[in-house]
Every structure is written in structure tokens, then in C-alpha cells.
Amino acid sequence: MKEQLERIRVSALEALAQAKESADLESLRIKILGKKGELTAVLKTMGKLSAEERPVMGQLANSVRAGIEEALEQRKKELAAAALEARLEAEAVDVTVPGTAPTLGHRHPMNIALDEVKEAAIGMGFRILEGPEVELAEYNFTKLNTEEGHPARDWSDTFYLKEDSSVLLRTQTSPMQIRAMEAIGKPPIRILAPGRVFRKDEVDATHSPMFHQIEGLVIDKGITMADLKGTLEAFVKSLYGEDCVVRFRPHHFPFTEPSCELDVQCFKCHGAGCPTCKGEGWIELLGAGMVHPKVLEGCGIDPDVYSGFAFGIGLERMAMRRFQISDLRLIFENDVRFLEQF
Ligand code: PHE
């Protein structure tokens, strides 16, 4: 029996040392120490031993069992450590491998141009406002002194959203003049309102059914045409540089009186006339004027006490000039080959 026990010990320790996985250990344990295991089978024959032999063999059997159990535990730990090691190795991140740089987007040229205008206006004390693109005809036209029957209200020019022509896609940002006056109430008012506007125009190099305007409004006591001219000239110079030349031309808008347009001298030919300015020497930049007394009155502002001026800038035109873009369509087509240039 002694040899039997020794053989079990030796072969068990050998098998354990070779076990590669914890599942192997478990089946070894069952094979040796389990109810039907090798060691158990030997122990069952103990009864046949003599009274002197029994305790000696019992002791030996116990030490064999303890030895195997200890080796089993030991091997279990080794395998667990090895498994952990292997996992760490497999999941290791090599921080020294060069990364793939993500391709970063950037601002659209229209946003760059808009931010420059906002920046200049904020520096002059204007507040930025935004308002609805779906607008009431009341605000887009009537309150801007553009009565029913005015050609600007024609169905062929305006996207109406209701049969009765009461709701539309705003054709200009000027309704923001009314909304600002109604919301702020008592002057002084100094706001800038950029946004999308819509007109029934066919797409070509200079037209689009959707484009952007930036509305400006200043109302206070004693505001005159001199303030309009001084403010707009300073504004344009802060955008285009001190040496740019501007001129004011008389014009007509229903909601301003008097009205004007501001042109900048062509930055390419300096007034001589070239393809960029279509031979004019000047490029039209914005419409402006002194707010019509009727408009002030309609917003509850007394035209005998207060006066003011308004202006509307075409943002696409400004961006095209700023970045020397020759075709309006490029701005809306979102071709990355174009956009990447800014
Ligand atoms: N809303 C006018 C347009 O779309 C521009 C403008 C704004 C004119 C403010 C005068 C004052 O043409």
C-alpha cells in the first residue's frame, strides 16, 4: 500500500505540474481525490490492514492527500497569474504607436464673415438678436409701411404659407426692426439681427431663393443721417480696413425716409472698373435709411421724441467680397474642395 500511495503522489504531482488550464486541475482533483478517485480507492482498502499498520498508513495517506491538495492550490494560483499576465499582454495599448489624426472640420466662410460683422457691431455697442424665419405678413410688410398691393408683396416674389397671404417665409430681416422695438420698448435701442431670408428667385451666380441678411437698428433721441453715415462708414472700415472708400447713394425703401445704399470702392480696380465690379468701380454692400416716422409710431415710439436709422447687409455678398468668391452657388453646394480653402 505504501508504494501505491507513493505512486499516486508522484504521478499526481507530475500531472498537476503539466496542467495547462484550471479545468484540467478540476478533472485531476476528481480523478485523484474524488469519491471514485485513485486515493479514495486506496483508502477504502485500509480496513484490510493490521491494527499496527493502519495508523501508519493512515498518516501517510493524509500527508499524500495534503501534499496533493497543496500542489493543486499552488498550481491554481500559478495558472491564474499566467492567465492574468496573458490578458494584460493581449489587451496592452502601445502608447508609442503613432496615432491617426482625426480630420477636423472648420467654420463655413459664411460663418467667418458673419462672426466678423458681429464682432465689429458688438464693439460698437450693438446687441445680437435672432427672430423667426416663418413670419407674419404684418411684420414683414404692413408694419414696415408696405401696404397691401405693394409690388413687394406679390405672390410671384414671396413664399406665402397661407392662402390668405398672412404668413410667409420672411423676405428680409427688417421685421426684426419691429420685433426689437416691440420687445425692448423704450429707446435707446441698438441691435443687430442676422438670419436667413427667402425670395422666389431662380438660382444663378448672384441669386438664390434663400440667402442671409444682417439687420441693424439704432433708435435714440437726436439720431440723424450724420449718425447713420458715420456709424456705417466706421463699421465698414473696421471690416475692410481704414483705407477702404465708401459712398452713399440715394435709394428708396418703404420703411426708411430718406433711404440710401452704401457702396464700397472695388478692391480690385480701385474705382477704375473691372469684371469683379462689372465695370462699375463700386460694389453695393447694404441698404439703409432713417426709420420712417410711421414705423416708429406703429411700434409705440413717439417720432417727435425719438429717431433712428436701420440698415440691411447682404451677407453672401459680403462673404463673396471678403473671400473673392465669384459664384454664389459655391457657398451653398457644400463641396469640401471649395470649403477646405478657408
Ligand atoms: N430690407 C431691405 C432689403 O432687403 C434692406 C434695408 C434694411 C433697407 C434696413 C433699409 C433699412 O433690401
GROMACS .gro file of C-alpha atoms in nm, residues 10-327:
model
  318
   10VAL     CA    1   0.437   1.117  -0.769
   11SER     CA    2   0.204   1.080  -1.066
   12ALA     CA    3  -0.040   1.338  -0.922
   13LEU     CA    4   0.233   1.599  -0.873
   14GLU     CA    5   0.362   1.533  -1.222
   15ALA     CA    6   0.015   1.564  -1.378
   16LEU     CA    7  -0.051   1.885  -1.184
   17ALA     CA    8   0.275   2.040  -1.299
   18GLN     CA    9   0.171   1.974  -1.658
   19ALA     CA   10  -0.187   2.102  -1.625
   20LYS     CA   11  -0.238   2.397  -1.860
   21GLU     CA   12  -0.582   2.522  -1.756
   22SER     CA   13  -0.791   2.542  -1.443
   23ALA     CA   14  -1.040   2.297  -1.600
   24ASP     CA   15  -0.756   2.042  -1.614
   25LEU     CA   16  -0.696   2.094  -1.243
   26GLU     CA   17  -1.058   2.024  -1.160
   27SER     CA   18  -1.066   1.699  -1.356
   28LEU     CA   19  -0.739   1.593  -1.191
   29ARG     CA   20  -0.886   1.664  -0.850
   30ILE     CA   21  -1.186   1.447  -0.927
   31LYS     CA   22  -0.967   1.174  -1.073
   32ILE     CA   23  -0.743   1.155  -0.764
   33LEU     CA   24  -0.931   1.292  -0.464
   34GLY     CA   25  -1.291   1.250  -0.576
   35LYS     CA   26  -1.532   0.990  -0.436
   36LYS     CA   27  -1.428   0.746  -0.703
   37GLY     CA   28  -1.073   0.881  -0.718
   38GLU     CA   29  -0.749   0.685  -0.701
   39LEU     CA   30  -0.657   0.790  -0.349
   40THR     CA   31  -1.006   0.729  -0.221
   41ALA     CA   32  -0.997   0.380  -0.371
   42VAL     CA   33  -0.675   0.302  -0.181
   43LEU     CA   34  -0.816   0.439   0.145
   44LYS     CA   35  -1.117   0.210   0.109
   45THR     CA   36  -0.884  -0.089   0.140
   46MET     CA   37  -0.747   0.035   0.475
   47GLY     CA   38  -0.984  -0.197   0.658
   48LYS     CA   39  -0.784  -0.494   0.541
   49LEU     CA   40  -0.468  -0.373   0.715
   50SER     CA   41  -0.346  -0.492   1.051
   51ALA     CA   42  -0.408  -0.277   1.358
   52GLU     CA   43  -0.038  -0.174   1.373
   53GLU     CA   44  -0.017  -0.088   1.005
   54ARG     CA   45  -0.342   0.109   0.990
   55PRO     CA   46  -0.235   0.429   1.175
   56VAL     CA   47   0.099   0.440   0.988
   57MET     CA   48  -0.072   0.407   0.650
   58GLY     CA   49  -0.344   0.648   0.764
   59GLN     CA   50  -0.083   0.909   0.842
   60LEU     CA   51   0.093   0.854   0.513
   61ALA     CA   52  -0.236   0.872   0.321
   62ASN     CA   53  -0.318   1.201   0.494
   63SER     CA   54   0.016   1.352   0.411
   64VAL     CA   55  -0.018   1.236   0.048
   65ARG     CA   56  -0.363   1.395   0.034
   66ALA     CA   57  -0.241   1.718   0.197
   67GLY     CA   58   0.055   1.730  -0.039
   68ILE     CA   59  -0.165   1.687  -0.345
   69GLU     CA   60  -0.416   1.947  -0.220
   70GLU     CA   61  -0.138   2.195  -0.155
   71ALA     CA   62   0.011   2.136  -0.501
   72LEU     CA   63  -0.334   2.177  -0.651
   73GLU     CA   64  -0.381   2.515  -0.481
   74GLN     CA   65  -0.033   2.621  -0.580
   75ARG     CA   66  -0.089   2.528  -0.944
   76LYS     CA   67  -0.426   2.702  -0.944
   77LYS     CA   68  -0.257   3.026  -0.837
   78GLU     CA   69   0.015   2.987  -1.098
   79LEU     CA   70  -0.238   2.934  -1.375
   80ALA     CA   71  -0.448   3.233  -1.263
   81ALA     CA   72  -0.139   3.453  -1.258
   82ALA     CA   73  -0.036   3.330  -1.602
   83ALA     CA   74  -0.386   3.392  -1.736
   84LEU     CA   75  -0.384   3.746  -1.599
   85GLU     CA   76  -0.041   3.805  -1.746
   86ALA     CA   77  -0.159   3.681  -2.085
   87ARG     CA   78  -0.467   3.902  -2.076
   88LEU     CA   79  -0.268   4.209  -1.982
   89GLU     CA   80  -0.033   4.140  -2.266
   90ALA     CA   81  -0.316   4.085  -2.516
   91GLU     CA   82  -0.502   4.398  -2.411
   92ALA     CA   83  -0.196   4.617  -2.377
   93VAL     CA   84  -0.211   4.952  -2.558
   94ASP     CA   85   0.113   5.063  -2.711
   95VAL     CA   86   0.108   5.435  -2.639
   96THR     CA   87   0.413   5.486  -2.854
   97VAL     CA   88   0.237   5.385  -3.178
   98PRO     CA   89   0.177   5.700  -3.386
   99GLY     CA   90  -0.196   5.787  -3.388
  100THR     CA   91  -0.425   5.866  -3.679
  101ALA     CA   92  -0.510   6.232  -3.657
  102PRO     CA   93  -0.888   6.295  -3.685
  103THR     CA   94  -0.977   6.524  -3.973
  104LEU     CA   95  -1.106   6.842  -3.813
  105GLY     CA   96  -1.381   7.047  -3.972
  106HIS     CA   97  -1.376   7.424  -3.969
  107ARG     CA   98  -1.608   7.719  -3.994
  108HIS     CA   99  -1.802   7.784  -4.313
  109PRO     CA  100  -1.692   8.102  -4.496
  110MET     CA  101  -2.038   8.247  -4.428
  111ASN     CA  102  -1.991   8.198  -4.054
  112ILE     CA  103  -1.645   8.352  -4.069
  113ALA     CA  104  -1.789   8.659  -4.245
  114LEU     CA  105  -2.085   8.674  -4.003
  115ASP     CA  106  -1.862   8.648  -3.697
  116GLU     CA  107  -1.652   8.938  -3.825
  117VAL     CA  108  -1.962   9.154  -3.866
  118LYS     CA  109  -2.090   9.057  -3.519
  119GLU     CA  110  -1.750   9.129  -3.368
  120ALA     CA  111  -1.743   9.477  -3.524
  121ALA     CA  112  -2.102   9.550  -3.415
  122ILE     CA  113  -2.056   9.426  -3.058
  123GLY     CA  114  -1.755   9.657  -3.033
  124MET     CA  115  -1.988   9.946  -3.124
  125GLY     CA  116  -2.242   9.853  -2.855
  126PHE     CA  117  -2.494   9.652  -3.060
  127ARG     CA  118  -2.684   9.358  -2.912
  128ILE     CA  119  -2.733   9.047  -3.126
  129LEU     CA  120  -3.095   8.932  -3.172
  130GLU     CA  121  -3.249   8.644  -3.363
  131GLY     CA  122  -3.605   8.605  -3.482
  132PRO     CA  123  -3.842   8.378  -3.673
  133GLU     CA  124  -3.792   8.276  -4.038
  134VAL     CA  125  -4.164   8.198  -4.063
  135GLU     CA  126  -4.308   8.545  -4.023
  136LEU     CA  127  -4.640   8.728  -4.027
  137ALA     CA  128  -4.706   8.945  -4.335
  138GLU     CA  129  -4.800   9.204  -4.074
  139TYR     CA  130  -4.436   9.221  -3.955
  140ASN     CA  131  -4.264   9.150  -4.287
  141PHE     CA  132  -4.467   9.416  -4.473
  142THR     CA  133  -4.752   9.607  -4.309
  143LYS     CA  134  -4.572   9.736  -4.002
  144LEU     CA  135  -4.281   9.824  -4.232
  145ASN     CA  136  -4.504  10.069  -4.419
  146THR     CA  137  -4.550   9.827  -4.707
  147GLU     CA  138  -4.927   9.820  -4.757
  148GLU     CA  139  -5.142   9.563  -4.930
  149GLY     CA  140  -5.099   9.598  -5.307
  150HIS     CA  141  -4.732   9.695  -5.288
  151PRO     CA  142  -4.538   9.504  -5.558
  152ALA     CA  143  -4.301   9.358  -5.295
  153ARG     CA  144  -4.600   9.162  -5.157
  154ASP     CA  145  -4.660   8.983  -5.487
  155TRP     CA  146  -4.713   8.607  -5.481
  156SER     CA  147  -4.455   8.574  -5.758
  157ASP     CA  148  -4.183   8.711  -5.527
  158THR     CA  149  -4.276   8.576  -5.185
  159PHE     CA  150  -4.318   8.227  -5.039
  160TYR     CA  151  -4.657   8.252  -4.870
  161LEU     CA  152  -4.753   7.972  -4.632
  162LYS     CA  153  -5.124   8.055  -4.618
  163GLU     CA  154  -5.384   8.115  -4.888
  164ASP     CA  155  -5.481   8.446  -4.728
  165SER     CA  156  -5.120   8.577  -4.752
  166SER     CA  157  -5.099   8.627  -4.375
  167VAL     CA  158  -4.799   8.400  -4.308
  168LEU     CA  159  -4.481   8.376  -4.514
  169LEU     CA  160  -4.112   8.296  -4.517
  170ARG     CA  161  -3.962   8.636  -4.436
  171THR     CA  162  -3.829   8.814  -4.743
  172GLN     CA  163  -3.597   9.035  -4.538
  173THR     CA  164  -3.466   9.064  -4.182
  174SER     CA  165  -3.636   9.405  -4.148
  175PRO     CA  166  -3.931   9.257  -3.949
  176MET     CA  167  -3.671   9.226  -3.672
  177GLN     CA  168  -3.679   9.608  -3.650
  178ILE     CA  169  -4.044   9.581  -3.547
  179ARG     CA  170  -3.984   9.287  -3.314
  180ALA     CA  171  -3.693   9.466  -3.147
  181MET     CA  172  -3.889   9.787  -3.094
  182GLU     CA  173  -4.189   9.596  -2.957
  183ALA     CA  174  -3.974   9.377  -2.731
  184ILE     CA  175  -3.738   9.646  -2.597
  185GLY     CA  176  -3.999   9.922  -2.590
  186LYS     CA  177  -3.822  10.228  -2.465
  187PRO     CA  178  -3.515  10.351  -2.658
  188PRO     CA  179  -3.215  10.353  -2.667
  189ILE     CA  180  -3.222  10.051  -2.898
  190ARG     CA  181  -2.911   9.922  -3.069
  191ILE     CA  182  -2.948   9.574  -3.219
  192LEU     CA  183  -2.805   9.353  -3.490
  193ALA     CA  184  -3.022   9.068  -3.622
  194PRO     CA  185  -2.864   8.821  -3.864
  195GLY     CA  186  -3.065   8.545  -4.031
  196ARG     CA  187  -3.199   8.359  -4.332
  197VAL     CA  188  -3.441   8.523  -4.576
  198PHE     CA  189  -3.636   8.379  -4.870
  199ARG     CA  190  -3.745   8.505  -5.209
  200LYS     CA  191  -3.879   8.335  -5.521
  201ASP     CA  192  -3.561   8.371  -5.724
  202GLU     CA  193  -3.409   8.128  -5.969
  203VAL     CA  194  -3.061   8.009  -5.873
  204ASP     CA  195  -2.776   8.172  -6.065
  205ALA     CA  196  -2.431   8.314  -5.991
  206THR     CA  197  -2.575   8.601  -5.784
  207HIS     CA  198  -2.924   8.479  -5.683
  208SER     CA  199  -3.063   8.211  -5.454
  209PRO     CA  200  -3.414   8.155  -5.314
  210MET     CA  201  -3.254   8.151  -4.969
  211PHE     CA  202  -2.987   8.392  -4.857
  212HIS     CA  203  -2.877   8.578  -4.546
  213GLN     CA  204  -2.916   8.933  -4.426
  214ILE     CA  205  -2.796   9.119  -4.122
  215GLU     CA  206  -3.035   9.383  -3.995
  216GLY     CA  207  -2.916   9.672  -3.783
  217LEU     CA  208  -3.131   9.919  -3.590
  218VAL     CA  209  -3.042  10.220  -3.377
  219ILE     CA  210  -3.312  10.431  -3.207
  220ASP     CA  211  -3.248  10.710  -2.961
  221LYS     CA  212  -3.307  11.080  -2.904
  222GLY     CA  213  -3.147  11.304  -3.166
  223ILE     CA  214  -3.023  11.037  -3.408
  224THR     CA  215  -2.964  11.190  -3.753
  225MET     CA  216  -2.848  11.091  -4.100
  226ALA     CA  217  -2.499  11.200  -3.986
  227ASP     CA  218  -2.504  10.920  -3.727
  228LEU     CA  219  -2.612  10.674  -3.996
  229LYS     CA  220  -2.327  10.778  -4.224
  230GLY     CA  221  -2.065  10.794  -3.950
  231THR     CA  222  -2.165  10.461  -3.793
  232LEU     CA  223  -2.185  10.270  -4.120
  233GLU     CA  224  -1.860  10.414  -4.252
  234ALA     CA  225  -1.678  10.322  -3.927
  235PHE     CA  226  -1.845   9.981  -3.936
  236VAL     CA  227  -1.738   9.907  -4.293
  237LYS     CA  228  -1.385  10.031  -4.225
  238SER     CA  229  -1.350   9.808  -3.921
  239LEU     CA  230  -1.437   9.518  -4.153
  240TYR     CA  231  -1.242   9.611  -4.463
  241GLY     CA  232  -0.964   9.830  -4.332
  242GLU     CA  233  -0.921  10.202  -4.273
  243ASP     CA  234  -0.822  10.271  -4.632
  244CYS     CA  235  -1.142  10.142  -4.792
  245VAL     CA  236  -1.355  10.406  -4.966
  246VAL     CA  237  -1.732  10.418  -4.928
  247ARG     CA  238  -2.009  10.622  -5.091
  248PHE     CA  239  -2.376  10.673  -5.011
  249ARG     CA  240  -2.631  10.674  -5.294
  250PRO     CA  241  -2.995  10.782  -5.264
  251HIS     CA  242  -3.243  10.495  -5.280
  252HIS     CA  243  -3.597  10.404  -5.180
  253PHE     CA  244  -3.729  10.169  -4.914
  254PRO     CA  245  -4.088  10.198  -4.786
  255PHE     CA  246  -3.981  10.183  -4.421
  256THR     CA  247  -3.700  10.439  -4.424
  257GLU     CA  248  -3.705  10.807  -4.520
  258PRO     CA  249  -3.465  10.918  -4.652
  259SER     CA  250  -3.315  10.593  -4.778
  260CYS     CA  251  -2.976  10.515  -4.926
  261GLU     CA  252  -2.745  10.241  -5.037
  262LEU     CA  253  -2.381  10.212  -4.937
  263ASP     CA  254  -2.119  10.107  -5.192
  264VAL     CA  255  -1.753  10.024  -5.133
  265GLN     CA  256  -1.497  10.112  -5.393
  266CYS     CA  257  -1.394   9.798  -5.582
  267PHE     CA  258  -1.100   9.639  -5.400
  268LYS     CA  259  -0.960   9.506  -5.728
  269CYS     CA  260  -0.959   9.811  -5.958
  270HIS     CA  261  -0.998  10.091  -5.700
  271GLY     CA  262  -1.278  10.255  -5.891
  272ALA     CA  263  -1.148  10.221  -6.246
  273GLY     CA  264  -1.397   9.946  -6.341
  274CYS     CA  265  -1.319   9.577  -6.385
  275PRO     CA  266  -1.500   9.239  -6.421
  276THR     CA  267  -1.529   9.199  -6.040
  277CYS     CA  268  -1.737   9.519  -6.009
  278LYS     CA  269  -1.893   9.468  -6.355
  279GLY     CA  270  -1.719   9.784  -6.479
  280GLU     CA  271  -1.887  10.000  -6.212
  281GLY     CA  272  -1.586  10.069  -5.994
  282TRP     CA  273  -1.815  10.024  -5.689
  283ILE     CA  274  -1.976   9.728  -5.515
  284GLU     CA  275  -2.313   9.762  -5.342
  285LEU     CA  276  -2.295   9.643  -4.981
  286LEU     CA  277  -2.605   9.743  -4.790
  287GLY     CA  278  -2.935   9.930  -4.785
  288ALA     CA  279  -3.009  10.179  -4.511
  289GLY     CA  280  -3.211  10.481  -4.409
  290MET     CA  281  -3.372  10.682  -4.132
  291VAL     CA  282  -3.657  10.481  -3.978
  292HIS     CA  283  -3.988  10.611  -4.117
  293PRO     CA  284  -4.196  10.802  -3.855
  294LYS     CA  285  -4.496  10.581  -3.941
  295VAL     CA  286  -4.292  10.272  -3.849
  296LEU     CA  287  -4.184  10.422  -3.515
  297GLU     CA  288  -4.541  10.525  -3.438
  298GLY     CA  289  -4.672  10.177  -3.521
  299CYS     CA  290  -4.435  10.037  -3.259
  300GLY     CA  291  -4.544  10.284  -2.994
  301ILE     CA  292  -4.237  10.507  -3.020
  302ASP     CA  293  -4.303  10.880  -3.047
  303PRO     CA  294  -4.134  11.009  -3.366
  304ASP     CA  295  -4.132  11.363  -3.223
  305VAL     CA  296  -3.905  11.246  -2.941
  306TYR     CA  297  -3.706  10.965  -3.097
  307SER     CA  298  -3.545  10.898  -3.432
  308GLY     CA  299  -3.318  10.629  -3.565
  309PHE     CA  300  -3.162  10.452  -3.855
  310ALA     CA  301  -3.170  10.098  -3.990
  311PHE     CA  302  -2.953   9.904  -4.230
  312GLY     CA  303  -2.960   9.566  -4.401
  313ILE     CA  304  -2.645   9.392  -4.516
  314GLY     CA  305  -2.643   9.107  -4.769
  315LEU     CA  306  -2.420   8.852  -4.601
  316GLU     CA  307  -2.348   8.641  -4.912
  317ARG     CA  308  -2.238   8.949  -5.100
  318MET     CA  309  -2.016   9.040  -4.808
  319ALA     CA  310  -1.861   8.690  -4.786
  320MET     CA  311  -1.810   8.680  -5.162
  321ARG     CA  312  -1.628   9.010  -5.146
  322ARG     CA  313  -1.432   8.912  -4.837
  323PHE     CA  314  -1.310   8.581  -4.987
  324GLN     CA  315  -1.325   8.681  -5.355
  325ILE     CA  316  -1.579   8.410  -5.438
  326SER     CA  317  -1.714   8.456  -5.790
  327ASP     CA  318  -2.024   8.234  -5.779
   0.00000   0.00000   0.00000
